[in-house]
mmCIF file of C-alpha atoms and ligand atoms in Angstrom:
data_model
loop_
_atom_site.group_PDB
_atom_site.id
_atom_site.type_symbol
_atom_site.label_atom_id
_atom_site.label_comp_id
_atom_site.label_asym_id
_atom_site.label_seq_id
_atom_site.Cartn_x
_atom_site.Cartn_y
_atom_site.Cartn_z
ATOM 1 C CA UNK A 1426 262.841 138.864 142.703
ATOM 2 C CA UNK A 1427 262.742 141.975 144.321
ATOM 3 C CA UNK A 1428 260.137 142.739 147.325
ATOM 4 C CA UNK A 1429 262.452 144.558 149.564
ATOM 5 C CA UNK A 1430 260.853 147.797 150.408
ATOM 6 C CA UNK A 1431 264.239 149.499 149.590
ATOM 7 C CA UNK A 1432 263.799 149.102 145.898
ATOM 8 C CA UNK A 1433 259.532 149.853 145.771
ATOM 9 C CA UNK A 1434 259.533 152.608 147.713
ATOM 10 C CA UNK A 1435 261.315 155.284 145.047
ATOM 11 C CA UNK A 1436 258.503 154.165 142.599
ATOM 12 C CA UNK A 1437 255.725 154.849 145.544
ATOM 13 C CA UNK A 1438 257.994 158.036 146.214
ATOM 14 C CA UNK A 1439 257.954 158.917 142.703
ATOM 15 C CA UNK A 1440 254.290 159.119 142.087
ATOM 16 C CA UNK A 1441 253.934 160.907 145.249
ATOM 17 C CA UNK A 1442 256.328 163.491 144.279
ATOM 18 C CA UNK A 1443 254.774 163.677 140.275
ATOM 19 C CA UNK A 1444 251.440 163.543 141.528
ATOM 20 C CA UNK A 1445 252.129 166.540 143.913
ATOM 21 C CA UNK A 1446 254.032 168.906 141.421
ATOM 22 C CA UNK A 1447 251.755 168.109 138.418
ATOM 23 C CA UNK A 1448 248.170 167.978 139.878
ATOM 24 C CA UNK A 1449 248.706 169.073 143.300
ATOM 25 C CA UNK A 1450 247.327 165.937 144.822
ATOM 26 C CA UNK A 1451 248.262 163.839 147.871
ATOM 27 C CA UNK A 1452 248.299 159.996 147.267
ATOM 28 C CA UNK A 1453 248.157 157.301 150.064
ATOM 29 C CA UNK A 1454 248.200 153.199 149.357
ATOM 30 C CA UNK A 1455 245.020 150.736 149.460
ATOM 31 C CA UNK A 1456 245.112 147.389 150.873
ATOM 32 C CA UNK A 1457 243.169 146.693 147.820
ATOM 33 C CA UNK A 1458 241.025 147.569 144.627
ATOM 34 C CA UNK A 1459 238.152 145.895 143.226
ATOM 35 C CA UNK A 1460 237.705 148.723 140.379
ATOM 36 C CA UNK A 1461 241.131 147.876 138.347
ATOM 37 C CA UNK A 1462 239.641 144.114 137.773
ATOM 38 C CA UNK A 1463 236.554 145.321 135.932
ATOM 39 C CA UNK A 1464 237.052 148.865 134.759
ATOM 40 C CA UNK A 1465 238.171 149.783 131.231
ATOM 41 C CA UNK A 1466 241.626 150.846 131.640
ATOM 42 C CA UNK A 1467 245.068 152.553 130.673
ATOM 43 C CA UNK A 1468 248.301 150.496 130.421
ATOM 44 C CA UNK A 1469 251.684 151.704 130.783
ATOM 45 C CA UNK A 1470 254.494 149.225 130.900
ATOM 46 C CA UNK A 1471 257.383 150.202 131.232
ATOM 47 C CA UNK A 1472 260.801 147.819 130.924
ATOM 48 C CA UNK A 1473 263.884 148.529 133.556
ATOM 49 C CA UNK A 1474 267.501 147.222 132.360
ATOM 50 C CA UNK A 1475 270.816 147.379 133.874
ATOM 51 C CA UNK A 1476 271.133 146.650 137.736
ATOM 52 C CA UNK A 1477 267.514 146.189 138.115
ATOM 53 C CA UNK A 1478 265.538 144.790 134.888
ATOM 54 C CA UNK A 1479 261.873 143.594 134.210
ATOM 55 C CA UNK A 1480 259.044 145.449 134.226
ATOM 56 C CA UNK A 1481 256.607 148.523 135.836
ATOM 57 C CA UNK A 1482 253.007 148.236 135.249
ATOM 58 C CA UNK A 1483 250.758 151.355 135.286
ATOM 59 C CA UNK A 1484 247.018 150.993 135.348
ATOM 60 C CA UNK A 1485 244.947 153.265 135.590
ATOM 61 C CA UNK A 1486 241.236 153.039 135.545
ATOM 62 C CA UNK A 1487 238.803 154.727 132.848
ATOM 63 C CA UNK A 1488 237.551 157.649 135.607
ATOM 64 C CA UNK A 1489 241.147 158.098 137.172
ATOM 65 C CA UNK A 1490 242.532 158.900 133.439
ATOM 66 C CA UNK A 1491 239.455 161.035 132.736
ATOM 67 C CA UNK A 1492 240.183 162.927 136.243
ATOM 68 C CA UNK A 1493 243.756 163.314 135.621
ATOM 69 C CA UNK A 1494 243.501 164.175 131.763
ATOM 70 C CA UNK A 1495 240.357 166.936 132.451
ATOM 71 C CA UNK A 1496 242.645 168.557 135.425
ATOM 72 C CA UNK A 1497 245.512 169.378 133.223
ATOM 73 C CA UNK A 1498 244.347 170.052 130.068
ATOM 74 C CA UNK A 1499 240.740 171.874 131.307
ATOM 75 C CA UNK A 1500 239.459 169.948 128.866
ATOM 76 C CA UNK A 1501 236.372 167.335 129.231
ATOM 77 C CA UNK A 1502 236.834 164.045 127.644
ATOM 78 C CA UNK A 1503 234.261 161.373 128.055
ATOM 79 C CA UNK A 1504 236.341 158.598 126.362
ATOM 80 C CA UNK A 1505 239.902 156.465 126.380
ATOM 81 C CA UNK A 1506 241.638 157.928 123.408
ATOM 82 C CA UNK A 1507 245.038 158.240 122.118
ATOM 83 C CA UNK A 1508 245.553 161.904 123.488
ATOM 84 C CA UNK A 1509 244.894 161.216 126.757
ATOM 85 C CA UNK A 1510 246.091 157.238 127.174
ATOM 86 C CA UNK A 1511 249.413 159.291 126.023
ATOM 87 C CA UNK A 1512 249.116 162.051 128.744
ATOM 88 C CA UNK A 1513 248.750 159.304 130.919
ATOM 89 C CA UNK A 1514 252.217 157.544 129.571
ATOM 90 C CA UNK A 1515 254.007 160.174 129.529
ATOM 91 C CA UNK A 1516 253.492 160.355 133.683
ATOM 92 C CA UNK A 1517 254.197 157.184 133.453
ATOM 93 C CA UNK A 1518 257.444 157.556 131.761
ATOM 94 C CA UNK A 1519 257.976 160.630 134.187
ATOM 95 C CA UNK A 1520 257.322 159.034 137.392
ATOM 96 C CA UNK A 1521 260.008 155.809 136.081
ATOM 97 C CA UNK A 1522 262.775 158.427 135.582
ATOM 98 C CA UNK A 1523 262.809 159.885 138.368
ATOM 99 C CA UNK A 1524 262.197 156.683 140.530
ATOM 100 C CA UNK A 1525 265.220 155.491 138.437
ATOM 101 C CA UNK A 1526 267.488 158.257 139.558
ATOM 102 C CA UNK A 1527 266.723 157.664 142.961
ATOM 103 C CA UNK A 1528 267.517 153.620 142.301
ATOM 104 C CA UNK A 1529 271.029 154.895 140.869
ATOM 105 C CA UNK A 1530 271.257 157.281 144.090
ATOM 106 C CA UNK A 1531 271.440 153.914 146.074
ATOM 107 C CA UNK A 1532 273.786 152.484 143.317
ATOM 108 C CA UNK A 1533 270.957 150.406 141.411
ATOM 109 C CA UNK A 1534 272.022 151.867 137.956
ATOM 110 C CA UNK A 1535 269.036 151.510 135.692
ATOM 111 C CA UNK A 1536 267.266 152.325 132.217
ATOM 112 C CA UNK A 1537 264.108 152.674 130.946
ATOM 113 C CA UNK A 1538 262.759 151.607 127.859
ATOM 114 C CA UNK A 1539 259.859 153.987 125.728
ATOM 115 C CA UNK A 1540 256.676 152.959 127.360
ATOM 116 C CA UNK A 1541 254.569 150.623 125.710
ATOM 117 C CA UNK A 1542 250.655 151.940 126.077
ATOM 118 C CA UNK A 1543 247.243 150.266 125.849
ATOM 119 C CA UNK A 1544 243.449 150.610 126.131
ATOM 120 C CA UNK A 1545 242.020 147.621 127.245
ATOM 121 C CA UNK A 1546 240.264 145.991 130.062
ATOM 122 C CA UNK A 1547 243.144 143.553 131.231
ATOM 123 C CA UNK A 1548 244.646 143.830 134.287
ATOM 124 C CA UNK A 1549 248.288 142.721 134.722
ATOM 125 C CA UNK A 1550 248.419 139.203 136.220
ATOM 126 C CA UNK A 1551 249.320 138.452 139.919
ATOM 127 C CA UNK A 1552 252.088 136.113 140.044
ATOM 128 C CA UNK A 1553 254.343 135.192 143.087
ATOM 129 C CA UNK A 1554 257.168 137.583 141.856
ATOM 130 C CA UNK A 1555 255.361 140.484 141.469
ATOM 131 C CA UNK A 1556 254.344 143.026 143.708
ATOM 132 C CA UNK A 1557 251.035 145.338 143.280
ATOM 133 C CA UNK A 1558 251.177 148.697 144.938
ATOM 134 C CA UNK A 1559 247.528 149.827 144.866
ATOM 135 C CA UNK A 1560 246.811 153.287 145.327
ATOM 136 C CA UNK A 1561 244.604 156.396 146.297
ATOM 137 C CA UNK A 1562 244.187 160.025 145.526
ATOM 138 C CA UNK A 1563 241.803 162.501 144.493
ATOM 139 C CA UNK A 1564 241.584 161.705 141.165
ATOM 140 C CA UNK A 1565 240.474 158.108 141.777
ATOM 141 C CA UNK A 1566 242.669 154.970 142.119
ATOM 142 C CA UNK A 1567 245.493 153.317 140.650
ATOM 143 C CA UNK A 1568 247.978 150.725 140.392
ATOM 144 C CA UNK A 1569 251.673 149.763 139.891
ATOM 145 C CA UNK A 1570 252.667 146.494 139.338
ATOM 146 C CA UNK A 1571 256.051 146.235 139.853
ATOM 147 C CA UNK A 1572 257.852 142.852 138.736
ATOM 148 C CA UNK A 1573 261.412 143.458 138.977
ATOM 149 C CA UNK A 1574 265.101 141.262 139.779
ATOM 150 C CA UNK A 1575 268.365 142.029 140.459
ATOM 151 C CA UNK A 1576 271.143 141.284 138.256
ATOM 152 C CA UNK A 1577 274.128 141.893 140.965
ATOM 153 C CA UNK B 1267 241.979 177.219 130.602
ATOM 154 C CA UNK B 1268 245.292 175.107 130.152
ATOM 155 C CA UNK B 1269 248.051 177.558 131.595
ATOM 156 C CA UNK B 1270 247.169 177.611 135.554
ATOM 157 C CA UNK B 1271 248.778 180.329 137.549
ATOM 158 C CA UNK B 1272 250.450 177.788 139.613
ATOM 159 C CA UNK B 1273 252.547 176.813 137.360
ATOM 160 C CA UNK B 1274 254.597 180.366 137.830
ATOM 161 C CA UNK B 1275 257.955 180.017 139.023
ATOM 162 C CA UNK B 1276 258.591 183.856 139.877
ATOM 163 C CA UNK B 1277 260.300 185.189 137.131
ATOM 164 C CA UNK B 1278 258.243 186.959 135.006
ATOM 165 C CA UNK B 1279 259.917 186.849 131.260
ATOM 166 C CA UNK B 1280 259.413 183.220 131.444
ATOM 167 C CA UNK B 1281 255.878 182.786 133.203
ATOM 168 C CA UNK B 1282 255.037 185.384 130.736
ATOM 169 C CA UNK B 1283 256.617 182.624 127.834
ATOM 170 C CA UNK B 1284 255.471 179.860 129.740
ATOM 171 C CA UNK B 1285 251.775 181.313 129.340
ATOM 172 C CA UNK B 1286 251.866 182.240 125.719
ATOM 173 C CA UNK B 1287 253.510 178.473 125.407
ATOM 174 C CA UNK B 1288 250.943 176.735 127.084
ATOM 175 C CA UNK B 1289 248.267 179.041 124.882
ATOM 176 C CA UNK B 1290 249.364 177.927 121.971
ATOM 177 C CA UNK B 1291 249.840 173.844 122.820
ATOM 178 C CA UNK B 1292 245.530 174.901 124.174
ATOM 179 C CA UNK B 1293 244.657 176.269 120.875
ATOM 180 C CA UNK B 1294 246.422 173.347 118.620
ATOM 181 C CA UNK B 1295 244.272 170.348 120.788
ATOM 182 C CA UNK B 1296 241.729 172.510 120.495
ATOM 183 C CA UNK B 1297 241.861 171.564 116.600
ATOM 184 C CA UNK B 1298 242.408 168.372 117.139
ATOM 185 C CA UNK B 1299 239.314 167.910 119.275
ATOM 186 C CA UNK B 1300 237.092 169.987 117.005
ATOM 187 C CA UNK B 1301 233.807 167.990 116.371
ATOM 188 C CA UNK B 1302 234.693 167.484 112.470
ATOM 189 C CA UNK B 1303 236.256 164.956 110.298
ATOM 190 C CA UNK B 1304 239.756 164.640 110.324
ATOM 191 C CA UNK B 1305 240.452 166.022 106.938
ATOM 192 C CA UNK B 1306 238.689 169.011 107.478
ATOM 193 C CA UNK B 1307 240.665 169.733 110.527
ATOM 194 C CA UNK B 1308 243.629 169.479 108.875
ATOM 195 C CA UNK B 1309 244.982 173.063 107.739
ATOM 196 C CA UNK B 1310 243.832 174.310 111.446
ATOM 197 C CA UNK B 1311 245.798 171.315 112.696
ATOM 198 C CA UNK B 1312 249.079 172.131 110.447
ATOM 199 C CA UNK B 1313 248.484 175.707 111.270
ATOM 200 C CA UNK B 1314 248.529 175.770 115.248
ATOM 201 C CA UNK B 1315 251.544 172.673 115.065
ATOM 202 C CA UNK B 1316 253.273 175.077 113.196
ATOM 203 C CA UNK B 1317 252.390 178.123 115.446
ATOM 204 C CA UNK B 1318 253.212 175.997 119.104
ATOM 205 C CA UNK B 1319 256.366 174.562 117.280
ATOM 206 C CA UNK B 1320 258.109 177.708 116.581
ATOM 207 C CA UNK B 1321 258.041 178.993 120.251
ATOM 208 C CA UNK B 1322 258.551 175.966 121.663
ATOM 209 C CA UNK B 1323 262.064 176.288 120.240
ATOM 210 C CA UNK B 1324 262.076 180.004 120.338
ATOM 211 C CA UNK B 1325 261.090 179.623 124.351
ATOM 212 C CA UNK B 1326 264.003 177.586 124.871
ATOM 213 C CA UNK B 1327 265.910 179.636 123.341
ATOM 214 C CA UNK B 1328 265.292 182.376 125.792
ATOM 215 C CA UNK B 1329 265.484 180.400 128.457
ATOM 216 C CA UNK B 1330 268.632 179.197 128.066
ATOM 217 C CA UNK B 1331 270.134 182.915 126.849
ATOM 218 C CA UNK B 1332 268.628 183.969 130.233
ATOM 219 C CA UNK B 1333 270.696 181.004 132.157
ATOM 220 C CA UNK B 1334 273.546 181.688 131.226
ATOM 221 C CA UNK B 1335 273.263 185.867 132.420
ATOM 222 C CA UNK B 1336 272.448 184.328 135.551
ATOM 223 C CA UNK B 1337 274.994 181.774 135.988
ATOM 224 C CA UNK B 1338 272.560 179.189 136.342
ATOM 225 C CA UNK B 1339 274.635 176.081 136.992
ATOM 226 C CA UNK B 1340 272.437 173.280 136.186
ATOM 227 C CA UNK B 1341 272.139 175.381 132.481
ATOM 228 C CA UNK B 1342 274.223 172.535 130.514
ATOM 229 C CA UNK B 1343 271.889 169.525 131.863
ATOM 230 C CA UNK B 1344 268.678 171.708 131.382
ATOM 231 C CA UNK B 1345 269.932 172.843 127.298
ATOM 232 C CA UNK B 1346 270.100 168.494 126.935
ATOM 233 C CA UNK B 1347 266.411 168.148 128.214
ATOM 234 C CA UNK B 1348 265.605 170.747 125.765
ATOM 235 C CA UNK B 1349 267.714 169.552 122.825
ATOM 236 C CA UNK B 1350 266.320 166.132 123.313
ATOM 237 C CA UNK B 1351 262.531 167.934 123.535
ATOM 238 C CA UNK B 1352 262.813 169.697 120.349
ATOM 239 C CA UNK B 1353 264.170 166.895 118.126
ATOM 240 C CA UNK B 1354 261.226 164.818 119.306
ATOM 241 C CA UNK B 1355 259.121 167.703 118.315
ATOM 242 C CA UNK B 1356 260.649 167.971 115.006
ATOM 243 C CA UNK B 1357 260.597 164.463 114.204
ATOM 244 C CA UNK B 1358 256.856 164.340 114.973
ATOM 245 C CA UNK B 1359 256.220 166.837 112.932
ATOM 246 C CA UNK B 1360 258.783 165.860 110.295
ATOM 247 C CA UNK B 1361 257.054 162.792 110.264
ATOM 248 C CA UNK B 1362 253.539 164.359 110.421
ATOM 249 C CA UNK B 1363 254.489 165.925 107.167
ATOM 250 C CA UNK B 1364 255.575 162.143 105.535
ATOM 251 C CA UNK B 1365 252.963 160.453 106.063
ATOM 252 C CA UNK B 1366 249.731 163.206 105.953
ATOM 253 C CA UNK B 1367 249.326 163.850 109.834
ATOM 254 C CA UNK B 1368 248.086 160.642 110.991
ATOM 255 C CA UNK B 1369 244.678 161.031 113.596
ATOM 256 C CA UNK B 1370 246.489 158.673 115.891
ATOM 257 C CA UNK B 1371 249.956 159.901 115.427
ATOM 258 C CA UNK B 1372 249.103 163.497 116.433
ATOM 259 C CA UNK B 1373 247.099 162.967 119.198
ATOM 260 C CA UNK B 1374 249.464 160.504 120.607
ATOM 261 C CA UNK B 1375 252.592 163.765 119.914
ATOM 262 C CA UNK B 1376 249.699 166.348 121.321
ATOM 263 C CA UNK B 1377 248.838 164.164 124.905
ATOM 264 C CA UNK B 1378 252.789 163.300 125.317
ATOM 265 C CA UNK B 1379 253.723 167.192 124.686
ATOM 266 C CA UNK B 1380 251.343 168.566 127.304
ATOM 267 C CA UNK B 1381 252.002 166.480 129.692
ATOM 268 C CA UNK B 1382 255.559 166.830 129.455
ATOM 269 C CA UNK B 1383 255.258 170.529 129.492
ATOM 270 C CA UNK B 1384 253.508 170.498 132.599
ATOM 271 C CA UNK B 1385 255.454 168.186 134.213
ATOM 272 C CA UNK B 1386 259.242 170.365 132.730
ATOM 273 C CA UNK B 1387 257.631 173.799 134.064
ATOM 274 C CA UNK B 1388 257.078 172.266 137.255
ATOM 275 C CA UNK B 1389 259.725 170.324 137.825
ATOM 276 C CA UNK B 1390 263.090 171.456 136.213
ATOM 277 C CA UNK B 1391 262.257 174.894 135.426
ATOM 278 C CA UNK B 1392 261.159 175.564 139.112
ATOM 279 C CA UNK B 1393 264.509 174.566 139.716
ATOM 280 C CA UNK B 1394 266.234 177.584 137.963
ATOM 281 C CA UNK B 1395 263.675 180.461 139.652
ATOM 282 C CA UNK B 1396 264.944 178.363 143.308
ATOM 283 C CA UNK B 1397 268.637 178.935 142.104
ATOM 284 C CA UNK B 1398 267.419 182.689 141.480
ATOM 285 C CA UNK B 1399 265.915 183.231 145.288
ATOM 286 C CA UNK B 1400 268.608 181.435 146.527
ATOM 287 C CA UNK B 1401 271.513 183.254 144.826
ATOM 288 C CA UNK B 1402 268.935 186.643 145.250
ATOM 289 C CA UNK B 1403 270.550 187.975 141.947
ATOM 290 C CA UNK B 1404 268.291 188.377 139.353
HETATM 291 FE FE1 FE2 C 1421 263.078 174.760 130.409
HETATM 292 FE FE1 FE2 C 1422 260.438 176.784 130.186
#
């Protein structure tokens, strides 16, 4: 299973760099998050194949996807729905690519698979072989769960 | 207001497109989020689809006419990003057609599209108007 830093950090770099150019935020990473356990939520997985392979977990709380959806639409929504859990996939599916280019920039050559999306109040579970990356910005908080090995 | 003037890239044919683009994907969720039943949304919804559809491909279209009179290297990678973009958009709305323009269907195509346009503008077109300061031929 991977935990090297080597392989996370273009996923933590990716989100940075999305997060930046799309909503001009700055993000930074929490120890921890008590909100994602209760808080109805947005699900993004996302399935790697080729060097690296498993899978990417986005979550993001009910009040970050609000925050996010309202700032780039300037539109108010007061509710999960399918326009803006699908806003919220498609940065999903933006922030894998590009933290998959960087992978194949250190000769990791990956894929990613159409991201699956759902509304729900599960959180992805904590196993041994995952790792969570929990983080911060303006918009509220959010995590990746990132369960992935290497096949070389 | 959807289109945000950070989102120019300094040259102003296409923030001029971009803006008139980003109009047009404001007043098509605008019909989607009217406070109505479905159904009776429905010829403003086929209407504005219709309306954001035809300069989405017509944008491109520029955009790419103007890459190549600039010599803008990365043009073949950025005419597959676009290729790929407006078959998506056509099979949505081919689809969209099929089967009566689904509630979920559409909103799901209308949240992917915006934030993909958002996230293009500022990331791979921005690319093109640094190619144009850089080479300081426009
Ligand atoms: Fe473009
Ligand atoms: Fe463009």
């Amino acid at each position: 299973m991977i935990k090297d830093k080597l392989k996370l950090t273009p996923f933590y770099d990716a989100t940075k760099d999305v997060f930046k150019s799309m909503l001009d935020l700055d993000i930074s990473k929490l120890e921890n998050n008590e909100k994602l356990n209760s808080e109805e939520n947005v699900k993004v997985e996302i399935a790697l194949i080729g060097d690296l392979s498993g899978t990417v977990i986005y979550n993001f709380p009910k009040s970050t996807t609000l925050n996010i959806v309202k700032t780039l639409s300037g539109m108010e929504f007061n509710d999960l729905d399918d326009f803006s859990s699908s806003m919220l996939g498609e940065m999903a599916n933006i922030i894998s690519g590009n933290a998959v280019t960087s992978l194949s920039e250190m000769n990791y050559k990956c894929d990613i698979k159409p991201p699956k999306i759902t509304i729900g109040n599960s959180n992805a579970d904590k196993d041994g072989s995952s790792v969570d990356m929990f983080l911060h910005s303006n918009v509220g908080e959010m995590c990746e769960h990132i369960c992935l090995s290497q096949n070389i | 207001m959807m289109w945000k003037d950070k989102y120019k890239i300094g040259i102003p044919l296409v923030d001029k497109q971009h803006k008139e683009l980003f109009d047009r994907v404001e007043k098509f969720v605008e019909a989607l989020r009217k406070d109505e039943e479905w159904d009776a949304k429905l010829p403003e919804i086929k209407k504005t689809l219709a309306f954001m559809k035809n300069y989405v491909v017509e944008h491109f279209d520029d955009e790419e006419v103007y890459q190549r009179k600039i010599g803008y290297p990365l043009q073949k990678e950025h005419h597959l990003i676009h290729k790929d973009f407006t078959e998506y958009v056509m099979q949505c709305a081919a689809s969209f057609e099929k089967e009566g323009y689904p509630e979920k269907g559409v909103q799901q195509f209308a949240g992917k599209l915006l934030a993909w346009l958002i996230n293009h503008v500022v990331a791979t077109d921005l690319k093109m108007s640094e190619f144009v300061k850089k080479d300081g031929d426009l």
